[in-house]
PDB file of C-alpha atoms in Angstrom:
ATOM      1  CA  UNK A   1     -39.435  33.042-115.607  1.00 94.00           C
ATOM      2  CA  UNK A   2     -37.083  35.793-116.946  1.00 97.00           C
ATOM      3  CA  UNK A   3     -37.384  39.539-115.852  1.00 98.00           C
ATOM      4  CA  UNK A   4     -35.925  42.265-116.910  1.00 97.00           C
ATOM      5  CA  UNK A   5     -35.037  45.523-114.562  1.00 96.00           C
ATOM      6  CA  UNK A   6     -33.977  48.943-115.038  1.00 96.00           C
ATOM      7  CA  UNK A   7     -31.721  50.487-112.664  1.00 95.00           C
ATOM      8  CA  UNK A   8     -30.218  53.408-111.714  1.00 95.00           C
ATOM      9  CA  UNK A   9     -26.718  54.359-109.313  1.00 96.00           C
ATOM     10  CA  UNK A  10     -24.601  56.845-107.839  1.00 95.00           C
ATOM     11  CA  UNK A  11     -21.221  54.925-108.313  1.00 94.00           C
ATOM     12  CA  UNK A  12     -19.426  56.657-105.924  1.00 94.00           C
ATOM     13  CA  UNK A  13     -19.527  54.057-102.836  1.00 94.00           C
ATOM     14  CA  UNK A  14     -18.820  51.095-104.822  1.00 95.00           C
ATOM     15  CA  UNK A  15     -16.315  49.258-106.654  1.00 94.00           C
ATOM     16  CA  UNK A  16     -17.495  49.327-109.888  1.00 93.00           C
ATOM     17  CA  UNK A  17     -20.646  46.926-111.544  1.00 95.00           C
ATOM     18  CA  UNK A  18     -19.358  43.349-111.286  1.00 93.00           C
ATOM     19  CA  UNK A  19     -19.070  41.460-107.972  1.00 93.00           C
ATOM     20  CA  UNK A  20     -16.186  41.027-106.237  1.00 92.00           C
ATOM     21  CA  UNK A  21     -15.432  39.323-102.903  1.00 91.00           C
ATOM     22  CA  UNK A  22     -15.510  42.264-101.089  1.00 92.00           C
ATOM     23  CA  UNK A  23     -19.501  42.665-101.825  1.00 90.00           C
ATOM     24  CA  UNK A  24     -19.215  46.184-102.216  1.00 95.00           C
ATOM     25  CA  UNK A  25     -20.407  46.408-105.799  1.00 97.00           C
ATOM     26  CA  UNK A  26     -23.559  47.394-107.295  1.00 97.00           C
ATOM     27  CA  UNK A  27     -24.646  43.894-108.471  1.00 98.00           C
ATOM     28  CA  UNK A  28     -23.650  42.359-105.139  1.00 97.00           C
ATOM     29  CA  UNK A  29     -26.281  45.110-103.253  1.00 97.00           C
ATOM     30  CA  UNK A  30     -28.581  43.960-106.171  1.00 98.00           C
ATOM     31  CA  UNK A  31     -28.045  40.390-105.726  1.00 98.00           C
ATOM     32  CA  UNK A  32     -28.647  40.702-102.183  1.00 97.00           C
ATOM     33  CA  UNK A  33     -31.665  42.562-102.622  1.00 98.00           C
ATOM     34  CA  UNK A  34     -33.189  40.139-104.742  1.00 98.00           C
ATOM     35  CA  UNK A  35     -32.691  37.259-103.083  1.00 97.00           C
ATOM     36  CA  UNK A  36     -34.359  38.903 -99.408  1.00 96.00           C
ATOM     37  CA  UNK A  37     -37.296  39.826-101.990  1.00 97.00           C
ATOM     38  CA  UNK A  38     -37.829  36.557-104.293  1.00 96.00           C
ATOM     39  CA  UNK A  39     -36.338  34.092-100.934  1.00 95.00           C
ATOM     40  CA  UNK A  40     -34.223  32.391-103.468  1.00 96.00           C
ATOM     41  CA  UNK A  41     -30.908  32.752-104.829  1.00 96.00           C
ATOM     42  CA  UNK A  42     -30.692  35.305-107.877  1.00 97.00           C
ATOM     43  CA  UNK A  43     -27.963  35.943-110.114  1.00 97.00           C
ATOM     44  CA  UNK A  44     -28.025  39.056-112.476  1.00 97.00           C
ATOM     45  CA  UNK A  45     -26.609  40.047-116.624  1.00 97.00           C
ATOM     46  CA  UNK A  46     -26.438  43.553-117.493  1.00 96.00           C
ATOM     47  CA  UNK A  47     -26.198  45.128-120.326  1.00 95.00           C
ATOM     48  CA  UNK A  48     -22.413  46.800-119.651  1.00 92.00           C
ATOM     49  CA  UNK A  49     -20.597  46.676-116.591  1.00 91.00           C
ATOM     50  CA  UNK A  50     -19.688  50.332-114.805  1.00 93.00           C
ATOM     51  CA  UNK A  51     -15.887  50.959-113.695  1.00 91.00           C
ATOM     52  CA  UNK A  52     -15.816  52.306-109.509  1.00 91.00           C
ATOM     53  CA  UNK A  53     -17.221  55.618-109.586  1.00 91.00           C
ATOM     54  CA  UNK A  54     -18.874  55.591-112.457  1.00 94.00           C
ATOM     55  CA  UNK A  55     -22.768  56.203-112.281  1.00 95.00           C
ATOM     56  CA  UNK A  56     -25.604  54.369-113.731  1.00 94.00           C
ATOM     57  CA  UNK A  57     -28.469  56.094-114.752  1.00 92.00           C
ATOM     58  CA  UNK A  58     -30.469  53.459-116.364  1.00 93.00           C
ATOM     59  CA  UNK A  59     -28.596  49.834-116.375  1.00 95.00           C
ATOM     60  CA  UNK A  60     -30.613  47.109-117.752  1.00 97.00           C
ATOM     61  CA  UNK A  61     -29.859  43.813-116.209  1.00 97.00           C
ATOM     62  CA  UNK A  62     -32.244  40.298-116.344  1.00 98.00           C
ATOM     63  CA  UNK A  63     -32.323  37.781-113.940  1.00 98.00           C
ATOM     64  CA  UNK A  64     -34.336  34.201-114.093  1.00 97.00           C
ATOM     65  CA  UNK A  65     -36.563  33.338-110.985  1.00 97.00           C
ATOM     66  CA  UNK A  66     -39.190  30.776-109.761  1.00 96.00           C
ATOM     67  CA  UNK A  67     -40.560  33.553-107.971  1.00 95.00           C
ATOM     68  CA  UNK A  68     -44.119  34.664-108.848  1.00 93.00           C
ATOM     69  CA  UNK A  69     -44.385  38.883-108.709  1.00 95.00           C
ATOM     70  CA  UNK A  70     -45.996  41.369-110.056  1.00 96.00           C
ATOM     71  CA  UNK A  71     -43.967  44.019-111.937  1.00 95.00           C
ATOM     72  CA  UNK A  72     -44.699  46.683-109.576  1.00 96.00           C
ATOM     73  CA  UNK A  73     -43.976  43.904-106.533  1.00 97.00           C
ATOM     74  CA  UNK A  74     -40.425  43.778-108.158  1.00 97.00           C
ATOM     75  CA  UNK A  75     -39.646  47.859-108.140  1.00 97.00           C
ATOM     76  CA  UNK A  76     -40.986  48.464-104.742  1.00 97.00           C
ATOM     77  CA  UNK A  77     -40.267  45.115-102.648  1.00 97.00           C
ATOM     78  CA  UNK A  78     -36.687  45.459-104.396  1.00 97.00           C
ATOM     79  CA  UNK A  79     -36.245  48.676-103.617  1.00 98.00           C
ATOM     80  CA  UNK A  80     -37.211  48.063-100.014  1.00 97.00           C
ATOM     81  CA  UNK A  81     -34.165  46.134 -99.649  1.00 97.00           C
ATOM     82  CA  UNK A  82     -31.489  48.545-101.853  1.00 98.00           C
ATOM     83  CA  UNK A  83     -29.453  51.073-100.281  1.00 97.00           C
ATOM     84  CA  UNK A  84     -30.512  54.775-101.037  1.00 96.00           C
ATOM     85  CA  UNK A  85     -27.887  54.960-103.746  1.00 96.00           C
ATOM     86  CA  UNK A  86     -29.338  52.620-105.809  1.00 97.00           C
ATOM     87  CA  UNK A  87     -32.951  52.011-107.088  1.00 97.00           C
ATOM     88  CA  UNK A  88     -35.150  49.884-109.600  1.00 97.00           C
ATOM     89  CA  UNK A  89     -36.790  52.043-111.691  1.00 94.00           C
ATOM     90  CA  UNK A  90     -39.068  49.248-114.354  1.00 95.00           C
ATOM     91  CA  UNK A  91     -39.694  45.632-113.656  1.00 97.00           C
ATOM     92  CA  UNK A  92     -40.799  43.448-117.045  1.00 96.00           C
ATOM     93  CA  UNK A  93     -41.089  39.525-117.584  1.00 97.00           C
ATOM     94  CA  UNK A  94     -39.666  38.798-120.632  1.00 97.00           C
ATOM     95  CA  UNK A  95     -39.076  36.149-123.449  1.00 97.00           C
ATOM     96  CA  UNK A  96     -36.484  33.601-122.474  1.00 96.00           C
ATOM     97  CA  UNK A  97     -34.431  34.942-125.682  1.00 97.00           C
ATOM     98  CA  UNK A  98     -33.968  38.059-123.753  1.00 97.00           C
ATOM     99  CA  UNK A  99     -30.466  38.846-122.853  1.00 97.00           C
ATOM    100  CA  UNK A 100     -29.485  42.188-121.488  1.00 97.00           C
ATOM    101  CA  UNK A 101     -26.339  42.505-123.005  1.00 95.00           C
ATOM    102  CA  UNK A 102     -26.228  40.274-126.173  1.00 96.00           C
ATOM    103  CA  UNK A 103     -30.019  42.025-127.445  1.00 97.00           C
ATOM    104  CA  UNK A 104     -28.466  45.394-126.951  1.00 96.00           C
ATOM    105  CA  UNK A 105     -28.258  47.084-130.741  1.00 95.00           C
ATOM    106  CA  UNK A 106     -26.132  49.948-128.923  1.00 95.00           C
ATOM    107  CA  UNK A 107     -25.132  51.285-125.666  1.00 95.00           C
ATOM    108  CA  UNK A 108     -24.817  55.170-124.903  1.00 95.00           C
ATOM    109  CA  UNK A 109     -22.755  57.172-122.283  1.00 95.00           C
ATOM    110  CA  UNK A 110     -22.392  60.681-121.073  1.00 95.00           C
ATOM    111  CA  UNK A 111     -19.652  62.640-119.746  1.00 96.00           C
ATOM    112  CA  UNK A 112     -20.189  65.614-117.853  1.00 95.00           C
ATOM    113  CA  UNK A 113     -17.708  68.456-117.469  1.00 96.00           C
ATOM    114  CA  UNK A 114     -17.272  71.248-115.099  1.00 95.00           C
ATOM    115  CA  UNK A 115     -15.064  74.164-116.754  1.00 95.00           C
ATOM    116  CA  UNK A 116     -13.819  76.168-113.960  1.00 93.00           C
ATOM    117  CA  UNK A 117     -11.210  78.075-112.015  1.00 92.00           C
ATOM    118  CA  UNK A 118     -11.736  76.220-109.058  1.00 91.00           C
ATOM    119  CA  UNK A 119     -12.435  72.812-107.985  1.00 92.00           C
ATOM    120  CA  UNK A 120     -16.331  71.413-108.098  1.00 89.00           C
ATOM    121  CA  UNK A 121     -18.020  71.231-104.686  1.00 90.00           C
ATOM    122  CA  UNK A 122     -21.320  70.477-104.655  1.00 87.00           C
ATOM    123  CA  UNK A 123     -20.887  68.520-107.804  1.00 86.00           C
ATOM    124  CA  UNK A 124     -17.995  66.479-106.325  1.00 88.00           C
ATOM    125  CA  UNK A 125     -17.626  63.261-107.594  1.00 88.00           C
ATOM    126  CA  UNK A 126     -20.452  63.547-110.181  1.00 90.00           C
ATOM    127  CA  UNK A 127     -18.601  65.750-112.566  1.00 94.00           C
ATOM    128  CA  UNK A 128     -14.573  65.785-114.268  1.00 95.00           C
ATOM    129  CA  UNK A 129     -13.075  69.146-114.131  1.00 95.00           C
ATOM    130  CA  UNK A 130     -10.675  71.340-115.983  1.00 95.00           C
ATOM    131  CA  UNK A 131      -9.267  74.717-114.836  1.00 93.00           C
ATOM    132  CA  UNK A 132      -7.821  75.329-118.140  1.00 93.00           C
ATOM    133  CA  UNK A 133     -10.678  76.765-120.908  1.00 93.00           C
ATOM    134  CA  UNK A 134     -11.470  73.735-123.959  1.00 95.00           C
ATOM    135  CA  UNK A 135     -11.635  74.913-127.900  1.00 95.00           C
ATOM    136  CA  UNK A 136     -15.050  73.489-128.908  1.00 95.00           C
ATOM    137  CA  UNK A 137     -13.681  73.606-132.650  1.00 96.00           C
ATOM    138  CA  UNK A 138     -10.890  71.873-132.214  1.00 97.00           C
ATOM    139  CA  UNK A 139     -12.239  68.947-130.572  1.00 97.00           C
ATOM    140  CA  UNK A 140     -14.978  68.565-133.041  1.00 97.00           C
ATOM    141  CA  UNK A 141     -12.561  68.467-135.714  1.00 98.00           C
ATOM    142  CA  UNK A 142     -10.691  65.530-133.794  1.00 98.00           C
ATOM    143  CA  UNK A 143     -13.942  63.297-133.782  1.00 98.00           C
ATOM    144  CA  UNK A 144     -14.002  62.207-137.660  1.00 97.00           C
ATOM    145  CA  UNK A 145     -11.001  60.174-136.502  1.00 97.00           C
ATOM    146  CA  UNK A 146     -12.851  58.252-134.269  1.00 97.00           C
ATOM    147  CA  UNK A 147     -16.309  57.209-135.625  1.00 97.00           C
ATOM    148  CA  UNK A 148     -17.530  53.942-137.212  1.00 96.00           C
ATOM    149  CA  UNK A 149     -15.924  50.422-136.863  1.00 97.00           C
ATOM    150  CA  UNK A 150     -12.209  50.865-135.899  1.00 96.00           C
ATOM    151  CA  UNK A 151      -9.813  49.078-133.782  1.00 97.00           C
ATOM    152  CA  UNK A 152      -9.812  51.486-130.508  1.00 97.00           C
ATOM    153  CA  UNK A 153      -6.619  49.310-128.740  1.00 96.00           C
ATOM    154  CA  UNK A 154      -4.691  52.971-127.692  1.00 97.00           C
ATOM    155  CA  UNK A 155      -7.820  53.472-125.751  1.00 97.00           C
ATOM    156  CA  UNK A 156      -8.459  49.909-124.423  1.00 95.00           C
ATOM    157  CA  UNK A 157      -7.173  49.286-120.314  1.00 92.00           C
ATOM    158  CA  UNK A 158      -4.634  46.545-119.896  1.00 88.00           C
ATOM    159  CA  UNK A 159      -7.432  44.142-117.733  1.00 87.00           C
ATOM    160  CA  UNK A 160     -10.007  44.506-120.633  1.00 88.00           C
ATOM    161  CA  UNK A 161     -11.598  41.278-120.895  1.00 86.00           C
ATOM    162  CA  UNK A 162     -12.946  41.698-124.470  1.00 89.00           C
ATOM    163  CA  UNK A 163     -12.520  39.637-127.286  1.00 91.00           C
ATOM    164  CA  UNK A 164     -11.517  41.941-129.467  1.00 94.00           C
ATOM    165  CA  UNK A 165     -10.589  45.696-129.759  1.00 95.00           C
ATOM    166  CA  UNK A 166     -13.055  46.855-132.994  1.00 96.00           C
ATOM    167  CA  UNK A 167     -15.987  48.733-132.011  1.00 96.00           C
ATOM    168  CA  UNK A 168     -18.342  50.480-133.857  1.00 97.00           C
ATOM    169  CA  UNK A 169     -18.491  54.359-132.575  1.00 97.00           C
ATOM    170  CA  UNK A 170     -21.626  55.602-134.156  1.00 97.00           C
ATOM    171  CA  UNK A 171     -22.171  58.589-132.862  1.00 96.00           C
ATOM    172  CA  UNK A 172     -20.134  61.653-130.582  1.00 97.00           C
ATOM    173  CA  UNK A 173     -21.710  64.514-129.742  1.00 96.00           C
ATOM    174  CA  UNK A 174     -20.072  67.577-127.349  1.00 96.00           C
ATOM    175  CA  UNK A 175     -22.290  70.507-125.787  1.00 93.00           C
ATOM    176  CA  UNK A 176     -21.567  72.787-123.344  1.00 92.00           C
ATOM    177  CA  UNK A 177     -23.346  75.283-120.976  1.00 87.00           C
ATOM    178  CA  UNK A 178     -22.823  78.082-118.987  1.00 77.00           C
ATOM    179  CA  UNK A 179     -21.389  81.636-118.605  1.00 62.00           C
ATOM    180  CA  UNK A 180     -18.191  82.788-120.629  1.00 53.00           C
ATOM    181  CA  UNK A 181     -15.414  84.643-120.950  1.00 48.00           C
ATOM    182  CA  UNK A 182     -16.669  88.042-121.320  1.00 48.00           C
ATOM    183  CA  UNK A 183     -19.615  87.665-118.720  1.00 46.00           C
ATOM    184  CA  UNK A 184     -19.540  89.137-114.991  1.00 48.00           C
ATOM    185  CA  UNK A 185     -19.646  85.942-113.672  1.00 48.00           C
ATOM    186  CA  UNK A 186     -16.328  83.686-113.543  1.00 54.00           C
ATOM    187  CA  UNK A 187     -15.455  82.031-116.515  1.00 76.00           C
ATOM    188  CA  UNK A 188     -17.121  78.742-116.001  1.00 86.00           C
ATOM    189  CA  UNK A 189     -19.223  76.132-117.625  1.00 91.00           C
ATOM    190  CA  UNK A 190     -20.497  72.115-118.311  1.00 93.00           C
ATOM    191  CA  UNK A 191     -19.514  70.647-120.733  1.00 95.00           C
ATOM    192  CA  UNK A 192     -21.619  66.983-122.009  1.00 95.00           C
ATOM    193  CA  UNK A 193     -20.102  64.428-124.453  1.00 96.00           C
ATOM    194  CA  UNK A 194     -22.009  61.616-125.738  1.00 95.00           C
ATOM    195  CA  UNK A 195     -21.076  58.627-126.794  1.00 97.00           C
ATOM    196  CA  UNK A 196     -22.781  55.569-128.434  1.00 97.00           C
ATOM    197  CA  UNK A 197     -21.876  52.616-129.596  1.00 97.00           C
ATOM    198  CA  UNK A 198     -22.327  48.875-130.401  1.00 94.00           C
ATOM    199  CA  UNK A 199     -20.034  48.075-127.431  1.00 93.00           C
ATOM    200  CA  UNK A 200     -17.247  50.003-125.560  1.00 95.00           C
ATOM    201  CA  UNK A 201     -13.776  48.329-124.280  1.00 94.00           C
ATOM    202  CA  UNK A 202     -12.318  48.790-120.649  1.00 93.00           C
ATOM    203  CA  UNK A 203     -12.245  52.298-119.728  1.00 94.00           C
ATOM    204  CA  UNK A 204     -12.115  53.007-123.524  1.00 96.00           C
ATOM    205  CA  UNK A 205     -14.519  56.259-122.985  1.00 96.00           C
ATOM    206  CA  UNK A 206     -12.251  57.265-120.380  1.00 96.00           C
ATOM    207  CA  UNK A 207      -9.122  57.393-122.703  1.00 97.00           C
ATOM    208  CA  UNK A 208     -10.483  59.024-125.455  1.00 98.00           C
ATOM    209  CA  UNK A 209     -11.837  62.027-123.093  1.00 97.00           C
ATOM    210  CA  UNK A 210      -8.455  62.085-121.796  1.00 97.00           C
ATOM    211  CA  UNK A 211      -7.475  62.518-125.804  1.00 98.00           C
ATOM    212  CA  UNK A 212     -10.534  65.026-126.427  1.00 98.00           C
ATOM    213  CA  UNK A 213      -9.014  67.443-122.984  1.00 97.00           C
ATOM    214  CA  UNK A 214      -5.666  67.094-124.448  1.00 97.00           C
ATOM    215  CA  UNK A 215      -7.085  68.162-128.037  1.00 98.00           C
ATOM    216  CA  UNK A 216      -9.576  71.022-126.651  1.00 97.00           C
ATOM    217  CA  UNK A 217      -6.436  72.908-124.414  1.00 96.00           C
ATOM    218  CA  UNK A 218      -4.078  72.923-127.626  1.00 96.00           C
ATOM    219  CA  UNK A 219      -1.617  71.142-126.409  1.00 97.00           C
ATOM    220  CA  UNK A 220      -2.043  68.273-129.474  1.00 97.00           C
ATOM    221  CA  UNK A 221      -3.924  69.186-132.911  1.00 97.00           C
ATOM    222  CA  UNK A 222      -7.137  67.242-134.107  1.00 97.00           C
ATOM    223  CA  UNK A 223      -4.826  65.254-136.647  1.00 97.00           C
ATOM    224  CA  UNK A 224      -3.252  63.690-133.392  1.00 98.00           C
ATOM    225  CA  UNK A 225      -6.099  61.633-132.716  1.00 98.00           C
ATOM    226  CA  UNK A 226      -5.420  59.924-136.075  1.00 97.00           C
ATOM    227  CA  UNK A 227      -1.791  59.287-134.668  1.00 97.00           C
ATOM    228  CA  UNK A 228      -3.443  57.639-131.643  1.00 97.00           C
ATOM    229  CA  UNK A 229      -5.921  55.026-132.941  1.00 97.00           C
ATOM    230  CA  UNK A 230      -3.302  54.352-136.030  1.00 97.00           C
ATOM    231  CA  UNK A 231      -0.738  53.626-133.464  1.00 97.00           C
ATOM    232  CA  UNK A 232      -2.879  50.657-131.981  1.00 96.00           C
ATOM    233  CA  UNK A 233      -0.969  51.323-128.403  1.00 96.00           C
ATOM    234  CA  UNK A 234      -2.019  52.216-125.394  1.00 95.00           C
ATOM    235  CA  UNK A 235       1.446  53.906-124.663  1.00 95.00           C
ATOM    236  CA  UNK A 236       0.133  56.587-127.652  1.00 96.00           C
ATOM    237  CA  UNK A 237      -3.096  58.163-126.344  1.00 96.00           C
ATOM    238  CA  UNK A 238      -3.716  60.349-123.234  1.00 96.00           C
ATOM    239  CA  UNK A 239      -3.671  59.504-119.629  1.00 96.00           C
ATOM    240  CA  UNK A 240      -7.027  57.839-118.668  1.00 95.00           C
ATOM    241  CA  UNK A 241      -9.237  60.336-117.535  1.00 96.00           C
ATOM    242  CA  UNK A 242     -11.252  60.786-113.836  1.00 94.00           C
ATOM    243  CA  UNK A 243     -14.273  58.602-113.641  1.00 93.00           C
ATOM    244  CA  UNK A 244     -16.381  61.406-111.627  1.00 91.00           C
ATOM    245  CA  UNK A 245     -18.571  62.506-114.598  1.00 93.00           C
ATOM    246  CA  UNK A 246     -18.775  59.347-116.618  1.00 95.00           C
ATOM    247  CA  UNK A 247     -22.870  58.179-116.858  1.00 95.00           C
ATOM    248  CA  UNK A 248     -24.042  55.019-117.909  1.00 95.00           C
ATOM    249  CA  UNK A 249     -26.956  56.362-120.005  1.00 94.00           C
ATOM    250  CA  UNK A 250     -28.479  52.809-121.440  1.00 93.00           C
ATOM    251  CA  UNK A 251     -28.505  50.494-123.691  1.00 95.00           C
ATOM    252  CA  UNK A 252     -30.941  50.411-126.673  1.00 94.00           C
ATOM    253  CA  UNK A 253     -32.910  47.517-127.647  1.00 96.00           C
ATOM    254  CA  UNK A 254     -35.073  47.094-130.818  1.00 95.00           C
ATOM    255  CA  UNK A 255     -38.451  47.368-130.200  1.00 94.00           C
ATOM    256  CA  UNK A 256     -40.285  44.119-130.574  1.00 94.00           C
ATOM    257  CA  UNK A 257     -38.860  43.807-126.773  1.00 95.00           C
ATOM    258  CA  UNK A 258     -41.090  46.569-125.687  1.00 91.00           C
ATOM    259  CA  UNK A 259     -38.658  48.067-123.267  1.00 93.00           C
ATOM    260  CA  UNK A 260     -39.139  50.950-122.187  1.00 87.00           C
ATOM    261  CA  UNK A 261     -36.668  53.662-123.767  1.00 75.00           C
ATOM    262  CA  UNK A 262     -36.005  55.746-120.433  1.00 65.00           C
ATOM    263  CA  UNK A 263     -32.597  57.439-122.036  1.00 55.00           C
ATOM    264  CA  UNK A 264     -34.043  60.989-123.204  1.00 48.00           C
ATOM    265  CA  UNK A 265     -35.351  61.646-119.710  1.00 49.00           C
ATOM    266  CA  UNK A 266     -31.659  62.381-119.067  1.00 55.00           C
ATOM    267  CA  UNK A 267     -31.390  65.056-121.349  1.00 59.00           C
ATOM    268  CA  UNK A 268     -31.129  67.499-118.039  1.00 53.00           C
ATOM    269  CA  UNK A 269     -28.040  66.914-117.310  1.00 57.00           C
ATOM    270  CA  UNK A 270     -25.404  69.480-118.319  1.00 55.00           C
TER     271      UNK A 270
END
């Protein structure tokens, strides 16, 4: 029997998605889990693996199991056996075709900014900051450069395990929130890019906000991010950026699955 699960993380305790011998990874707690709840050994897919500190919000993994449940048996006798930091959200059998990362059609991130004079606090850890104030405009006009299939090497991490550097970056999309210059409060705000695509490289999202900060403070022009992914080097692009406000948003499946879509119901963050 194959089941699929939806999950969701705060990344900030663990090293990242994919075991390691240490066991402090998300899919060794999972694992774990699991196997107390099933009393058999269980060994997990997801649909894209999360760097340390990055969060999940809903990871899709399957799993294959002699173990007879129920899919509310799976969320809350899984659950019993997660730490608070982590949590099943849906539980689904599915066909045996099923594979969390190769049925993706798309996976989609968020990174969430805080825009302020001073360090975050109470958002420490879950957001990036910048003291220095971003140019909307300018970063906007940077992302032409970087959508549809292109070879995204300058952004790609020297351990990236993937076969090949061309992605497909469908879609980009930056908001922000909050009080302005101009206001009686402090000049602060959140800012939220979002990223889709059909797959993403090692820390590749990462990069290319680095790229974006550099971009929004005027230090390069929008035409630089041309420069970067013609240059096909790593050594070209912006350091990698903090993984505090990177969210693992989903992936998307096409619907004859009949997953549930959970990703707008994170439309709340900033």
């Amino acid at each position: 029997m194959r089941v699929a699960l939806g999950l969701s993380y705060d990344g900030t305790a663990y090293e990242g998605w994919q075991s390691q011998s240490s066991g402090r990874t998300v899919q060794d707690r999972l694992e774990h889990a699991l196997g107390r709840f099933a009393n058999e050994g269980i060994t997990t897919l997801c649909a894209g693996r999360t760097d340390a500190g990055v969060h999940g919000l809903m990871q899709v993994v399957h799993f294959d199991t002699t173990a007879e449940r129920t899919p509310y048996a799976w969320v809350r006798g899984t659950n019993t056996h997660l730490p608070a930091d982590i949590a099943v959200q849906w539980a689904q059998p599915v066909p045996d075709s099923f594979h969390s990362r190769a049925s993706a059609t798309s996976r989609r991130y968020a990174y969430v900014l805080l825009e302020s004079p001073v360090r975050p606090s109470v958002e420490a850890r879950r957001v990036g900051w910048v003291f220095q104030p971003l140019n909307l405009d300018a970063m906007q006009a940077a992302l032409p450069h970087l959508l549809g299939e292109r070879d995204f090497t300058s952004f790609r991490a020297a351990a990236c395990q993937a076969l090949s550097p061309i992605k497909n970056l469908m879609r980009v999309e930056i908001s922000r929130r909050g009080t302005r210059a101009g206001s009686q409060a402090p000049d602060t705000c959140y800012w939220r890019f979002e990223f889709e695509a059909s797959a993403f490289l090692h820390h590749m999202i990462r990069n290319i906000m680095g790229c974006l900060i550099v971009i929004g403070q005027g230090k390069k022009s929008p035409s630089w991010m041309a420069e970067v992914v013609a240059a096909r080097s790593r050594d070209a692009a912006a350091p990698t950026f903090m993984p505090d406000g990177l969210y693992f948003l989903g992936p998307r499946y096409d619907a004859h699955w009949g997953l549930p879509d959970r990703t707008a119901a994170f439309d709340w963050l900033p």
